[in-house]
PDB file of C-alpha atoms in Angstrom:
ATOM      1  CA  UNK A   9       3.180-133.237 -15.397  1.00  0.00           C
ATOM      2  CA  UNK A  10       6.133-132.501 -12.684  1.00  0.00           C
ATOM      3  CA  UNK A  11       4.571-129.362 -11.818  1.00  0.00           C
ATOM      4  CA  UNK A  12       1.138-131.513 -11.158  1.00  0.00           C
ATOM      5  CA  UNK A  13       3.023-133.847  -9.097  1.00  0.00           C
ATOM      6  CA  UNK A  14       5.303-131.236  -7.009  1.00  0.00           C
ATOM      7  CA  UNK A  15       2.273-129.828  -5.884  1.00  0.00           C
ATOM      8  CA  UNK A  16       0.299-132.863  -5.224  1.00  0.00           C
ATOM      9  CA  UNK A  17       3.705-134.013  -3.311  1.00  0.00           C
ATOM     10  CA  UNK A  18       3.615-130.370  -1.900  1.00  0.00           C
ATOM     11  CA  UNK A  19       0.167-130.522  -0.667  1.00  0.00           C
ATOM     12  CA  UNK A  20       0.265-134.277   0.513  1.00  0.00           C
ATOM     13  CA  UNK A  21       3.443-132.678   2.713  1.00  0.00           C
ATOM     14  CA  UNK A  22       1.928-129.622   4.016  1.00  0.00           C
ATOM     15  CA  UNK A  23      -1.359-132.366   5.410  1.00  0.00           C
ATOM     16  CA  UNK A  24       0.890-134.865   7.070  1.00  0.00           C
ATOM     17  CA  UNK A  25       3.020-131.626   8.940  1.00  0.00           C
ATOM     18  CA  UNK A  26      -0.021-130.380   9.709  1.00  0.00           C
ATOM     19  CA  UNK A  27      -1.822-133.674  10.871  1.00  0.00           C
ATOM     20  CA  UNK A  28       1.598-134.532  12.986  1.00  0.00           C
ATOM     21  CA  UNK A  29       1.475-131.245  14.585  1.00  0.00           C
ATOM     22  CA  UNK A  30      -2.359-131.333  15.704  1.00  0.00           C
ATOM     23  CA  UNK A  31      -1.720-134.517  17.362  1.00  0.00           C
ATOM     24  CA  UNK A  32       1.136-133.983  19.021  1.00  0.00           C
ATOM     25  CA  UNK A  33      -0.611-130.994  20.232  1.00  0.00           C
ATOM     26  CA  UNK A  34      -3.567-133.109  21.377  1.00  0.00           C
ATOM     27  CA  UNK A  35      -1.418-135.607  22.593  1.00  0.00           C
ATOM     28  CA  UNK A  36       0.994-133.105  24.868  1.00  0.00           C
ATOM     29  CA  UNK A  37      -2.536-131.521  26.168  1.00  0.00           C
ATOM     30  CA  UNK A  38      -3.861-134.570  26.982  1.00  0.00           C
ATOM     31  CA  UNK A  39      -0.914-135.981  28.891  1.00  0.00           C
ATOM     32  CA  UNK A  40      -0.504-132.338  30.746  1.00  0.00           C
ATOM     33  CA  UNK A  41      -4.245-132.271  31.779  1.00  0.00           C
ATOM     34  CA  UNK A  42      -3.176-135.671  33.353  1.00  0.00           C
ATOM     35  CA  UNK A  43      -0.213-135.165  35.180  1.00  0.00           C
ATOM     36  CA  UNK A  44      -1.080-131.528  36.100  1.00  0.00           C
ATOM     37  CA  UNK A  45      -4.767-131.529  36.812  1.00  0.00           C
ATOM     38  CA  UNK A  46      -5.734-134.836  37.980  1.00  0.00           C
ATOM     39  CA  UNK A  47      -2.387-136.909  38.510  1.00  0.00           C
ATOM     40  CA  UNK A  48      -1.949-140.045  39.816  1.00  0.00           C
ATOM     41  CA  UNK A  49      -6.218-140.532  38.977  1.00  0.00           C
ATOM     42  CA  UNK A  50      -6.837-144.368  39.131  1.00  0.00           C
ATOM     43  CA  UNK A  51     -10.200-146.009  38.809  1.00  0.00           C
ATOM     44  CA  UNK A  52      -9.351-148.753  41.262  1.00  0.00           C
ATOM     45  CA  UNK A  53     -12.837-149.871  41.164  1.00  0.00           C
ATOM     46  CA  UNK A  54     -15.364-148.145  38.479  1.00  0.00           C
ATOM     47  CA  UNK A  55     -18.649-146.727  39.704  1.00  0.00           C
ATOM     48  CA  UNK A  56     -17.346-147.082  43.434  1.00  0.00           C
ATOM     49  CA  UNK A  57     -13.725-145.840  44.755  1.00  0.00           C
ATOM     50  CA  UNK A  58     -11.112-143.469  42.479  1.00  0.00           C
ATOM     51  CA  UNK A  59      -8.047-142.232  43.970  1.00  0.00           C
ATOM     52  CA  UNK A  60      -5.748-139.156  42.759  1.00  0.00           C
ATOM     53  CA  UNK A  61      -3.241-136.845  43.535  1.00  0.00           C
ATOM     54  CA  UNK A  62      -4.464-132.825  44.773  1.00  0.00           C
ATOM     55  CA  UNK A  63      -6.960-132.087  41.926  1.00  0.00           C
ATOM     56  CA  UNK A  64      -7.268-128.899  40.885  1.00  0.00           C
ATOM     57  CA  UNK A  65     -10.462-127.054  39.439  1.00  0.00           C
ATOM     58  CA  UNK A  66     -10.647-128.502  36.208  1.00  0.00           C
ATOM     59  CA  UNK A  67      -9.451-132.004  38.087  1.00  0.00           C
ATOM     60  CA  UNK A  68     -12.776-131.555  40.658  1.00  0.00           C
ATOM     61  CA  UNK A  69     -14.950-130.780  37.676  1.00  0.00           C
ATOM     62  CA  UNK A  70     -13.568-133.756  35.809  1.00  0.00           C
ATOM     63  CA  UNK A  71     -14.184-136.209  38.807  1.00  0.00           C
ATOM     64  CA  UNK A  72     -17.697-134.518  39.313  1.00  0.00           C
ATOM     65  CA  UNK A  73     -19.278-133.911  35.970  1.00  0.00           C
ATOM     66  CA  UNK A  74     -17.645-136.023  34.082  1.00  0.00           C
ATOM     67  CA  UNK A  75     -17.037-139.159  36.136  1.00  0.00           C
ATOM     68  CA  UNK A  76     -19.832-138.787  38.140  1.00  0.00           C
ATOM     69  CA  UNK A  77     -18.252-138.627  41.705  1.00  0.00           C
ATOM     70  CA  UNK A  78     -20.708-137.753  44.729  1.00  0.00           C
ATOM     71  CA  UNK A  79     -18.309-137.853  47.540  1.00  0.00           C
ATOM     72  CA  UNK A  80     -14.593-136.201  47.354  1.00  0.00           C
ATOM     73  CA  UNK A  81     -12.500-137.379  50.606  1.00  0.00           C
ATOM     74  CA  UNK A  82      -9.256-134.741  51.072  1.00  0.00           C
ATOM     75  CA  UNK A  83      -6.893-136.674  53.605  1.00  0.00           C
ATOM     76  CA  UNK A  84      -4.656-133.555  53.644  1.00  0.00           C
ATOM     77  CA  UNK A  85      -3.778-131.567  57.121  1.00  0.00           C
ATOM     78  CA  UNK A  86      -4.771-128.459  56.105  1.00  0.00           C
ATOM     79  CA  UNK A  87      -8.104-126.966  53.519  1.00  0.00           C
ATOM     80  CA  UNK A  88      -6.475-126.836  50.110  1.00  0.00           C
ATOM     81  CA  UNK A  89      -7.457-123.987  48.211  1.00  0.00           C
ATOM     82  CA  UNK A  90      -7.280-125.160  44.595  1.00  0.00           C
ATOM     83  CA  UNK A  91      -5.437-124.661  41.004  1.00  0.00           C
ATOM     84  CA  UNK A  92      -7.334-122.250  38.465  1.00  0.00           C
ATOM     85  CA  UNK A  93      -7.231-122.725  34.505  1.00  0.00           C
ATOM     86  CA  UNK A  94      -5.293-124.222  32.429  1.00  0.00           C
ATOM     87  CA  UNK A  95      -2.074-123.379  34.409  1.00  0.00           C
ATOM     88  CA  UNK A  96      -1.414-121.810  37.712  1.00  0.00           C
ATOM     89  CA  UNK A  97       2.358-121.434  38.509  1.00  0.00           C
ATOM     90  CA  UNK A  98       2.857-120.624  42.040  1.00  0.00           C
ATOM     91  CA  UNK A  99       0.536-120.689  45.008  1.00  0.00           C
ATOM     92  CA  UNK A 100      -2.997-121.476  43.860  1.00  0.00           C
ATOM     93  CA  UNK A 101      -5.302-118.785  43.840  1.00  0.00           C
ATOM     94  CA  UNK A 102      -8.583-120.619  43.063  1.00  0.00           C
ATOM     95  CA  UNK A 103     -11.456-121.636  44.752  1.00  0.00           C
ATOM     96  CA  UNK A 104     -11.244-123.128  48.434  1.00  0.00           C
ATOM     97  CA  UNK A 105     -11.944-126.840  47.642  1.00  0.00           C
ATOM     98  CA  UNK A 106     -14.983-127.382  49.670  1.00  0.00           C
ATOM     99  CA  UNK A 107     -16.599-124.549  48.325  1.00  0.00           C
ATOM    100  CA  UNK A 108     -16.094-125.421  44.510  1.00  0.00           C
ATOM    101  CA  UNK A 109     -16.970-129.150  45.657  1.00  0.00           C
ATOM    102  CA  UNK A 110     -20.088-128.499  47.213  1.00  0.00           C
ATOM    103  CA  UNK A 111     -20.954-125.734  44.357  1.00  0.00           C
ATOM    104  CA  UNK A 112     -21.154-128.457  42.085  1.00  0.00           C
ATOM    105  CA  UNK A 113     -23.377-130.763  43.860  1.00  0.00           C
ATOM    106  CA  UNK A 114     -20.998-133.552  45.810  1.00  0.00           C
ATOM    107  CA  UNK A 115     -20.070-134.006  48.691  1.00  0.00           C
ATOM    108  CA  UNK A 116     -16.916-133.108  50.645  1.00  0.00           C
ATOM    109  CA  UNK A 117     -15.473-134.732  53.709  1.00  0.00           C
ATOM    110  CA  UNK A 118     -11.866-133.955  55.492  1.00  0.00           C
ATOM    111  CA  UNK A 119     -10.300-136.372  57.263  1.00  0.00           C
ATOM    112  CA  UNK A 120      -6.967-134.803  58.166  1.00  0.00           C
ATOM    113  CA  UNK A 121      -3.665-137.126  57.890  1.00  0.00           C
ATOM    114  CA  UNK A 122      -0.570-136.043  58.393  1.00  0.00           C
ATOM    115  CA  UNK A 123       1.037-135.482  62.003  1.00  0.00           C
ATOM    116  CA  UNK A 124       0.327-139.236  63.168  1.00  0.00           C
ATOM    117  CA  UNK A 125       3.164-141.139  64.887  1.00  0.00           C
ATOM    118  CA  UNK A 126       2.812-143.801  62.280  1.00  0.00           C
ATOM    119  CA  UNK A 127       2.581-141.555  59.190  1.00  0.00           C
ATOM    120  CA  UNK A 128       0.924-142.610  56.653  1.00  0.00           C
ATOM    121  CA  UNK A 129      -1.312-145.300  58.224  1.00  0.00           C
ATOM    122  CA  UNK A 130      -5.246-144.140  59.116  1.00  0.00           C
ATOM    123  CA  UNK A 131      -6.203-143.514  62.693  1.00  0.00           C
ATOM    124  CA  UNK A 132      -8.863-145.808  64.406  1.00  0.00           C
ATOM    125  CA  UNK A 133     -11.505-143.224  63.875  1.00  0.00           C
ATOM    126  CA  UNK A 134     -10.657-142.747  59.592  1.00  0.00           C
ATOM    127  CA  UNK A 135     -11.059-146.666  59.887  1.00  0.00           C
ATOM    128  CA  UNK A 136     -14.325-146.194  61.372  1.00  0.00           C
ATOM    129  CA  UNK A 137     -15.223-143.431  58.850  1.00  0.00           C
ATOM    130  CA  UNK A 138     -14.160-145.294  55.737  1.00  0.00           C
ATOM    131  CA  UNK A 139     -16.433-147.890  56.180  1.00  0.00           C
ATOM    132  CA  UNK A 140     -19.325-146.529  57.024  1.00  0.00           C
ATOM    133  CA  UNK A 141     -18.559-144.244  53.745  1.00  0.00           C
ATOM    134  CA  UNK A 142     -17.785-147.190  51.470  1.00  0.00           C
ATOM    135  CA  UNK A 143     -20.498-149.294  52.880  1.00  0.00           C
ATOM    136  CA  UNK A 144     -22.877-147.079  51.364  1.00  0.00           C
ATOM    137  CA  UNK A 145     -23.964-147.316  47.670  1.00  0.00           C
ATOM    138  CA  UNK A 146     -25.454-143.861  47.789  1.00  0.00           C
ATOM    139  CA  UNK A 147     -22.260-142.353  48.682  1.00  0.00           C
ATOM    140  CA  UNK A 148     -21.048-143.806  45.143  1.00  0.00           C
ATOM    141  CA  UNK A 149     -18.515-143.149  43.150  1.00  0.00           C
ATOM    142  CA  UNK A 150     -15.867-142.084  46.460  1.00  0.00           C
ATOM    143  CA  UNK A 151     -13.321-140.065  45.594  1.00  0.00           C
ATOM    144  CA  UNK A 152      -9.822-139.721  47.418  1.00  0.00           C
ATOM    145  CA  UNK A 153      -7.274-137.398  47.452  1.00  0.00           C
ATOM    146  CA  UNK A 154      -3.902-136.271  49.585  1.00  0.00           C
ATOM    147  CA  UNK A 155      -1.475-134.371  48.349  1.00  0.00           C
ATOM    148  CA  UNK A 156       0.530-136.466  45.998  1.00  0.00           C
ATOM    149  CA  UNK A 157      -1.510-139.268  45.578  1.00  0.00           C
ATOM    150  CA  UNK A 158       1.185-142.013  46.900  1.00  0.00           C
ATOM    151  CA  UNK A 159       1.227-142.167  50.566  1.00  0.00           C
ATOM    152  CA  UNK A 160      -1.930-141.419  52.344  1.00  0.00           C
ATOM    153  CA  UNK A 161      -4.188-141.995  49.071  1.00  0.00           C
ATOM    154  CA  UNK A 162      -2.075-144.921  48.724  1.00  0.00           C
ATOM    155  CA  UNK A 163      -2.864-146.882  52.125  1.00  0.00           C
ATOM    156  CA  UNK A 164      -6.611-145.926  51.993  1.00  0.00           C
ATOM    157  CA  UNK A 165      -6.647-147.832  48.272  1.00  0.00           C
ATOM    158  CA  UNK A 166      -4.645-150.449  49.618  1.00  0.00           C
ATOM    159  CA  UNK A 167      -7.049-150.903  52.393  1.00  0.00           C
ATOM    160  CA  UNK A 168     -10.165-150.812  49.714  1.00  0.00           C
ATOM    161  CA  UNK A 169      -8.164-153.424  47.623  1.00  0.00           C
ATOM    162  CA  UNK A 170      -8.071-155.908  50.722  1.00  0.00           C
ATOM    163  CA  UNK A 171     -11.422-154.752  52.368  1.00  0.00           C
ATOM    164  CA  UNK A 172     -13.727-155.106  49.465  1.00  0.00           C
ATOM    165  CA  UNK A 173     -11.724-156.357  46.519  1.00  0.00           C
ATOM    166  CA  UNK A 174     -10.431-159.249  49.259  1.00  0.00           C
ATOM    167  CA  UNK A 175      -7.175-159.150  47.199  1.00  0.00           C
ATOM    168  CA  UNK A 176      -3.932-160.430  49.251  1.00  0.00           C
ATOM    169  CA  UNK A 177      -1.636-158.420  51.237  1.00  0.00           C
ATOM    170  CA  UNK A 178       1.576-158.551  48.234  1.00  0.00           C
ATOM    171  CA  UNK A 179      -0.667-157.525  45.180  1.00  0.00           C
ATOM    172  CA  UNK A 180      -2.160-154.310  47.562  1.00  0.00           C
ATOM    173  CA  UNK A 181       1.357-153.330  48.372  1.00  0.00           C
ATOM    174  CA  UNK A 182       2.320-153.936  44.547  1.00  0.00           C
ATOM    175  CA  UNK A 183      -0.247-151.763  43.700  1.00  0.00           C
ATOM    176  CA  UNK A 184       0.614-148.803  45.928  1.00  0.00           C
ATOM    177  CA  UNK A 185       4.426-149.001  45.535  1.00  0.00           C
ATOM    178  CA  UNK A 186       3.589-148.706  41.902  1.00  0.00           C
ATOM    179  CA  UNK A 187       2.443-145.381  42.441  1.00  0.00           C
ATOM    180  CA  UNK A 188       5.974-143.816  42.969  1.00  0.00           C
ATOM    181  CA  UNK A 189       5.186-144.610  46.741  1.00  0.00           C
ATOM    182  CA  UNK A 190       9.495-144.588  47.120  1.00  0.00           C
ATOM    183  CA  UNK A 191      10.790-146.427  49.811  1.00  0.00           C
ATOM    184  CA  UNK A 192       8.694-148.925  51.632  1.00  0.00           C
ATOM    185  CA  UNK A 193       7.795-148.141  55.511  1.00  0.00           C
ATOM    186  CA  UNK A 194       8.467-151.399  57.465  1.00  0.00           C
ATOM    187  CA  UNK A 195       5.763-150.546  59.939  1.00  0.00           C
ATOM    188  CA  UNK A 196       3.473-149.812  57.593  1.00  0.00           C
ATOM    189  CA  UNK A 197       4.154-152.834  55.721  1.00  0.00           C
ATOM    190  CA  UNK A 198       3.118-155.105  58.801  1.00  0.00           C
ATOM    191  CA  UNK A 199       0.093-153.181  59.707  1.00  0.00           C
ATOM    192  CA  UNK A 200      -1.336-154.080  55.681  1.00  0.00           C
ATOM    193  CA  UNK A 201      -0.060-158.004  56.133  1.00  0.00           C
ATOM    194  CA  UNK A 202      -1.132-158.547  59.290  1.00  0.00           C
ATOM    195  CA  UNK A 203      -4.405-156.827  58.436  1.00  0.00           C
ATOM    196  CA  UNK A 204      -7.979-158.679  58.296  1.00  0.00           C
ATOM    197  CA  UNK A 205     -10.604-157.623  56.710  1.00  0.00           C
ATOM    198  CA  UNK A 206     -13.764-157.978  57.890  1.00  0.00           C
ATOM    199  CA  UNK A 207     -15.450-161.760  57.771  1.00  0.00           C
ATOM    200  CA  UNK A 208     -17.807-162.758  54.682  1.00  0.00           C
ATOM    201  CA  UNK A 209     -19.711-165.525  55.474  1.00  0.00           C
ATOM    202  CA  UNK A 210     -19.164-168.733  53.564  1.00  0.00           C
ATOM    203  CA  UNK A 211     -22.185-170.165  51.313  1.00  0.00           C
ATOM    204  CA  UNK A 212     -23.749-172.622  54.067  1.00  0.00           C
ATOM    205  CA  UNK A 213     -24.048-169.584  56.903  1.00  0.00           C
ATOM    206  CA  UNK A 214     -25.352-167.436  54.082  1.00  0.00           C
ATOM    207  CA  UNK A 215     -27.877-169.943  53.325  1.00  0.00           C
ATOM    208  CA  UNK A 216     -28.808-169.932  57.190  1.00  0.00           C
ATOM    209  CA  UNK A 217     -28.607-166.267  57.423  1.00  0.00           C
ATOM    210  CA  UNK A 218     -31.296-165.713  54.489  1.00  0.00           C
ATOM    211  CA  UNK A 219     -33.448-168.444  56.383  1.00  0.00           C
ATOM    212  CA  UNK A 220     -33.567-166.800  59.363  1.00  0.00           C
ATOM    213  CA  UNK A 221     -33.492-162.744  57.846  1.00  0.00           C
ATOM    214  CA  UNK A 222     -35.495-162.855  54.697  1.00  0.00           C
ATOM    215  CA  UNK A 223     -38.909-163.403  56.504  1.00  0.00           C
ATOM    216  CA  UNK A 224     -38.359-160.348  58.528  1.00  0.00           C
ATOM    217  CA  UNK A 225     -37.079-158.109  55.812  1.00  0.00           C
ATOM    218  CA  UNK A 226     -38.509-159.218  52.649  1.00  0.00           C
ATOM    219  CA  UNK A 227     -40.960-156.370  53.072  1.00  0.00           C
ATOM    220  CA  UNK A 228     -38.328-153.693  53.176  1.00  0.00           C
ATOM    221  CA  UNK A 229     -35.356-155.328  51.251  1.00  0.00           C
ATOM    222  CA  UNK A 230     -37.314-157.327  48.711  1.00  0.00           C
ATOM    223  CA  UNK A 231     -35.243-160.889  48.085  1.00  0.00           C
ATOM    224  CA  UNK A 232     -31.643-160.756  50.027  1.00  0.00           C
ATOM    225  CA  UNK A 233     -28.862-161.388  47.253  1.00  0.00           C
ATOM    226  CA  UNK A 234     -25.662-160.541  49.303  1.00  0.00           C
ATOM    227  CA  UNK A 235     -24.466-160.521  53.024  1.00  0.00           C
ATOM    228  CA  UNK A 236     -23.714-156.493  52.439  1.00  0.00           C
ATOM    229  CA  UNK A 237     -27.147-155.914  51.222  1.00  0.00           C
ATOM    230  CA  UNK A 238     -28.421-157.928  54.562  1.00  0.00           C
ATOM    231  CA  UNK A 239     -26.246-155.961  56.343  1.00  0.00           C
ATOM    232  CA  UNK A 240     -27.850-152.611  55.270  1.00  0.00           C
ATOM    233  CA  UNK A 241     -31.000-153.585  55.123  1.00  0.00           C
ATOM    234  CA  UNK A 242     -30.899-154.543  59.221  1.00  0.00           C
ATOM    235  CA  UNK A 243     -28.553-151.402  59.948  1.00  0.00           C
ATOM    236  CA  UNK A 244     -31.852-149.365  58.403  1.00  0.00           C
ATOM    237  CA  UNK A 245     -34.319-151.396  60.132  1.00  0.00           C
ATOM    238  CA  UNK A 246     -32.980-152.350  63.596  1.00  0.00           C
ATOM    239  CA  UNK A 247     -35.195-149.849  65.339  1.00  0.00           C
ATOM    240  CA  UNK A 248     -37.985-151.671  64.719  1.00  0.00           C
ATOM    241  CA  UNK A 249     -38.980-153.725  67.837  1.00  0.00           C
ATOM    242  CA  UNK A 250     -39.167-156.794  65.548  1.00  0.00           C
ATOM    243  CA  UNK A 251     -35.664-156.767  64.248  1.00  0.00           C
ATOM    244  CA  UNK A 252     -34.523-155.389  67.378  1.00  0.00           C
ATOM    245  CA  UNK A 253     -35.715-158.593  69.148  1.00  0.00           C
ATOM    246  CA  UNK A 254     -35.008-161.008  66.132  1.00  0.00           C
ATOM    247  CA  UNK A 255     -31.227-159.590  66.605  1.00  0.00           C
ATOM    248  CA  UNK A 256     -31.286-160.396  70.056  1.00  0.00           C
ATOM    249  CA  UNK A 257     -32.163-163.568  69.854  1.00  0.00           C
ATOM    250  CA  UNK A 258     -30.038-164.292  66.972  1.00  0.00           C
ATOM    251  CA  UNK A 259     -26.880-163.406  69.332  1.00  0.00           C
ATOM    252  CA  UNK A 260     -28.050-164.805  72.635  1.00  0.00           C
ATOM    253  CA  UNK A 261     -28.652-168.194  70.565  1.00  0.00           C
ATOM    254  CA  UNK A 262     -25.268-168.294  69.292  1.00  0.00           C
ATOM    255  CA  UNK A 263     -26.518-168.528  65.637  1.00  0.00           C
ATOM    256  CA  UNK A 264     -24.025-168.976  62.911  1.00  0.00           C
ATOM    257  CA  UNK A 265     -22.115-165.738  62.042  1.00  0.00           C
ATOM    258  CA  UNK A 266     -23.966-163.656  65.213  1.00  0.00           C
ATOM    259  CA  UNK A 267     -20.756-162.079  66.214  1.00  0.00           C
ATOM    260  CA  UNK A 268     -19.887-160.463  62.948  1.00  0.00           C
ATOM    261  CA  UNK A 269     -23.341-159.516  62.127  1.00  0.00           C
ATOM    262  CA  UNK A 270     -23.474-157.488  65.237  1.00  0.00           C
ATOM    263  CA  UNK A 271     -20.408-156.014  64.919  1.00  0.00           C
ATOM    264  CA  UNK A 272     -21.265-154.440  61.747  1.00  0.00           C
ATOM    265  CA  UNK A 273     -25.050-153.120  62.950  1.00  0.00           C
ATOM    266  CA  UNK A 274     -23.929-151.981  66.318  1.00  0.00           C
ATOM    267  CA  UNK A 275     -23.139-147.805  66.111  1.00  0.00           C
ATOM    268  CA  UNK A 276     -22.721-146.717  69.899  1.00  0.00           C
ATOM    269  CA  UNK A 277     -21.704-148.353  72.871  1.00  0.00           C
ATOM    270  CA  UNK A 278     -25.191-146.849  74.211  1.00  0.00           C
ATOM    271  CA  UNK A 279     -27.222-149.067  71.904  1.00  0.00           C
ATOM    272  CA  UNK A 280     -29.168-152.487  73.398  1.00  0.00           C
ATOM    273  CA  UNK A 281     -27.392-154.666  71.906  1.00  0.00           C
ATOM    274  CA  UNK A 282     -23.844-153.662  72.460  1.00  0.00           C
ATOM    275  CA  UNK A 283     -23.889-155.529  75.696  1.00  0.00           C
ATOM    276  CA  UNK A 284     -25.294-158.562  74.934  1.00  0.00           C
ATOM    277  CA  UNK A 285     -22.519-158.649  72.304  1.00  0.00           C
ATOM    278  CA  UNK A 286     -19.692-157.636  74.724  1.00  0.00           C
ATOM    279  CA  UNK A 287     -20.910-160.886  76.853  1.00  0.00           C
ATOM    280  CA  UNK A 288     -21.047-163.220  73.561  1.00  0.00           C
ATOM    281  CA  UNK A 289     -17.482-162.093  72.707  1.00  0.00           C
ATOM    282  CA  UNK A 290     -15.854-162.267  75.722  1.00  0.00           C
ATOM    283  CA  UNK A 291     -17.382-166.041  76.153  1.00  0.00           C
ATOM    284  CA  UNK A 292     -16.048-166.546  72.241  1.00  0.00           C
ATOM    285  CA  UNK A 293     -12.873-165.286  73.032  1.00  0.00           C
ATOM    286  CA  UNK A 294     -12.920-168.045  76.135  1.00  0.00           C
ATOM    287  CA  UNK A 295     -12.729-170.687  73.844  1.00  0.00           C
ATOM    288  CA  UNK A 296      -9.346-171.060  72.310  1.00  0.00           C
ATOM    289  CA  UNK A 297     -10.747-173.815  70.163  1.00  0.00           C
ATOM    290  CA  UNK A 298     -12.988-171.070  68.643  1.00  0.00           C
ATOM    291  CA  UNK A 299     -12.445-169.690  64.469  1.00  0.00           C
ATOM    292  CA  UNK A 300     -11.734-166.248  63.878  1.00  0.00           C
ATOM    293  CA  UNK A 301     -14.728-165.865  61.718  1.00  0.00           C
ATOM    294  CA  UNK A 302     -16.891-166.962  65.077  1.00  0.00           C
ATOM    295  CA  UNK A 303     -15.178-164.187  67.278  1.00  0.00           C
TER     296      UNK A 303
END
């Protein structure tokens, strides 16, 4: 009877060492794949914007296969060339990023960050770019990338946070310094509270906008549900001598939101209606009595 239950005790042992070991095994290759491969990897909003450290092969094939990423934004100075297998001590010898990015079937953008006077915040032009990049469903999920995954990744997720998640100034910078950001940059501290994102209309100038759009674009848009939708639908249509004219007269009429509709359909100085808007907003800006959201 003892020698049944030494080796039942025996066995029952050698399956708990054993089950211990595998998943502290699984558990230390889980946490390196994480903090070597893809580190600092946030979904900050799912289906739409990740950020993460310098990803390395495996980290690009987890954001693209697995997570479904379409469009990889490096914000580093310089073309990193990439981290091969499991571990690779020392320079990495791998693929060139853009390469192994494109070889799988997303997209791959550089916008170069790093020299700027005021280090880490975006110049005017990565402002530009970001929007028209986010703006875009099909460029869905975006995701970005510096070096470490604090500073420049940091103030681009910051930026989404108030943007599009239209989350105050604090809990953006809460977020970020969370990150191991270190110490906070006064200047770029003021730039991210004194920051505005762009104007949403309110429910009544929605309900005019729809009036006054749907008629013209229910044909290509189908029923308008949101002012971004609106937005793309005339940015894909304004061409058209109809909408061209209905966005005229929209502006010259000083309609309800005209101002910040145009800004966000107007692409070149070049284009028609850039000047008509030019004139509206320096006659908005004329009236100190005017709202923000009407500049």
């Amino acid at each position: 009877m003892n020698l049944v239950r030494n080796r039942s005790w025996l066995w029952w042992t050698c399956w708990t060492i054993l089950a211990t070991a595998i998943a502290a095994i699984v558990f230390t290759g889980n946490h390196f794949i994480w903090r070597y491969h893809i580190k600092r990897y946030q979904v900050v909003r799912p289906g739409v914007f990740y950020r993460v450290a310098q990803p390395s092969e495996y980290g690009v094939h987890y954001l693209v296969k697995k997570q479904g990423v379409k469009t990889i934004v490096s914000l580093q100075l310089y073309r990193p060339t990439l981290k091969k297998g499991l571990y690779d001590p020392g320079d990495p010898d791998g693929s060139e990023e853009r390469h192994y990015v494109e070889q799988l079937g997303a997209k791959y953008l550089e916008w170069p960050q790093g020299n700027e006077a005021c280090w880490p915040w975006p110049t005017p032009w990565i402002y530009e770019q970001f929007f028209a990049l986010v703006d875009e469903p099909a460029n869905w999920p975006i995701a970005v990338h510096c070096m470490g995954g604090r500073h420049r990744t940091g103030t681009l997720s910051a930026l989404f946070r108030i943007e599009y998640d239209r989350w105050p100034a604090e809990r953006a910078l809460a977020e970020m310094y969370s990150f191991q950001f270190g110490l906070p940059l006064s200047l770029h501290e003021h730039n991210l509270r004194t920051y505005l994102p762009r104007p949403h209309p309110s429910p009544e100038v929605w309900h005019e906008l729809v009036e006054y759009w749907q008629p013209l674009l229910e044909k290509r848009a189908g029923q308008l549900s949101d002012y971004e939708q609106l937005v793309r639908a005339i940015r894909f249509a304004k061409t058209e001598h109809s909408v061209q004219a209905a966005l005229e007269k929209y502006l010259s009429e000083d309609r309800p939101f005209a101002l910040c509709l145009a800004q966000r359909v107007i692409n070149q100085l070049e284009e028609p209606l850039a000047a008509l808007a030019a004139e509206r907003a320096s006659a908005a800006l004329a009236q100190s009595a005017g709202e923000p959201a009407e500049w």
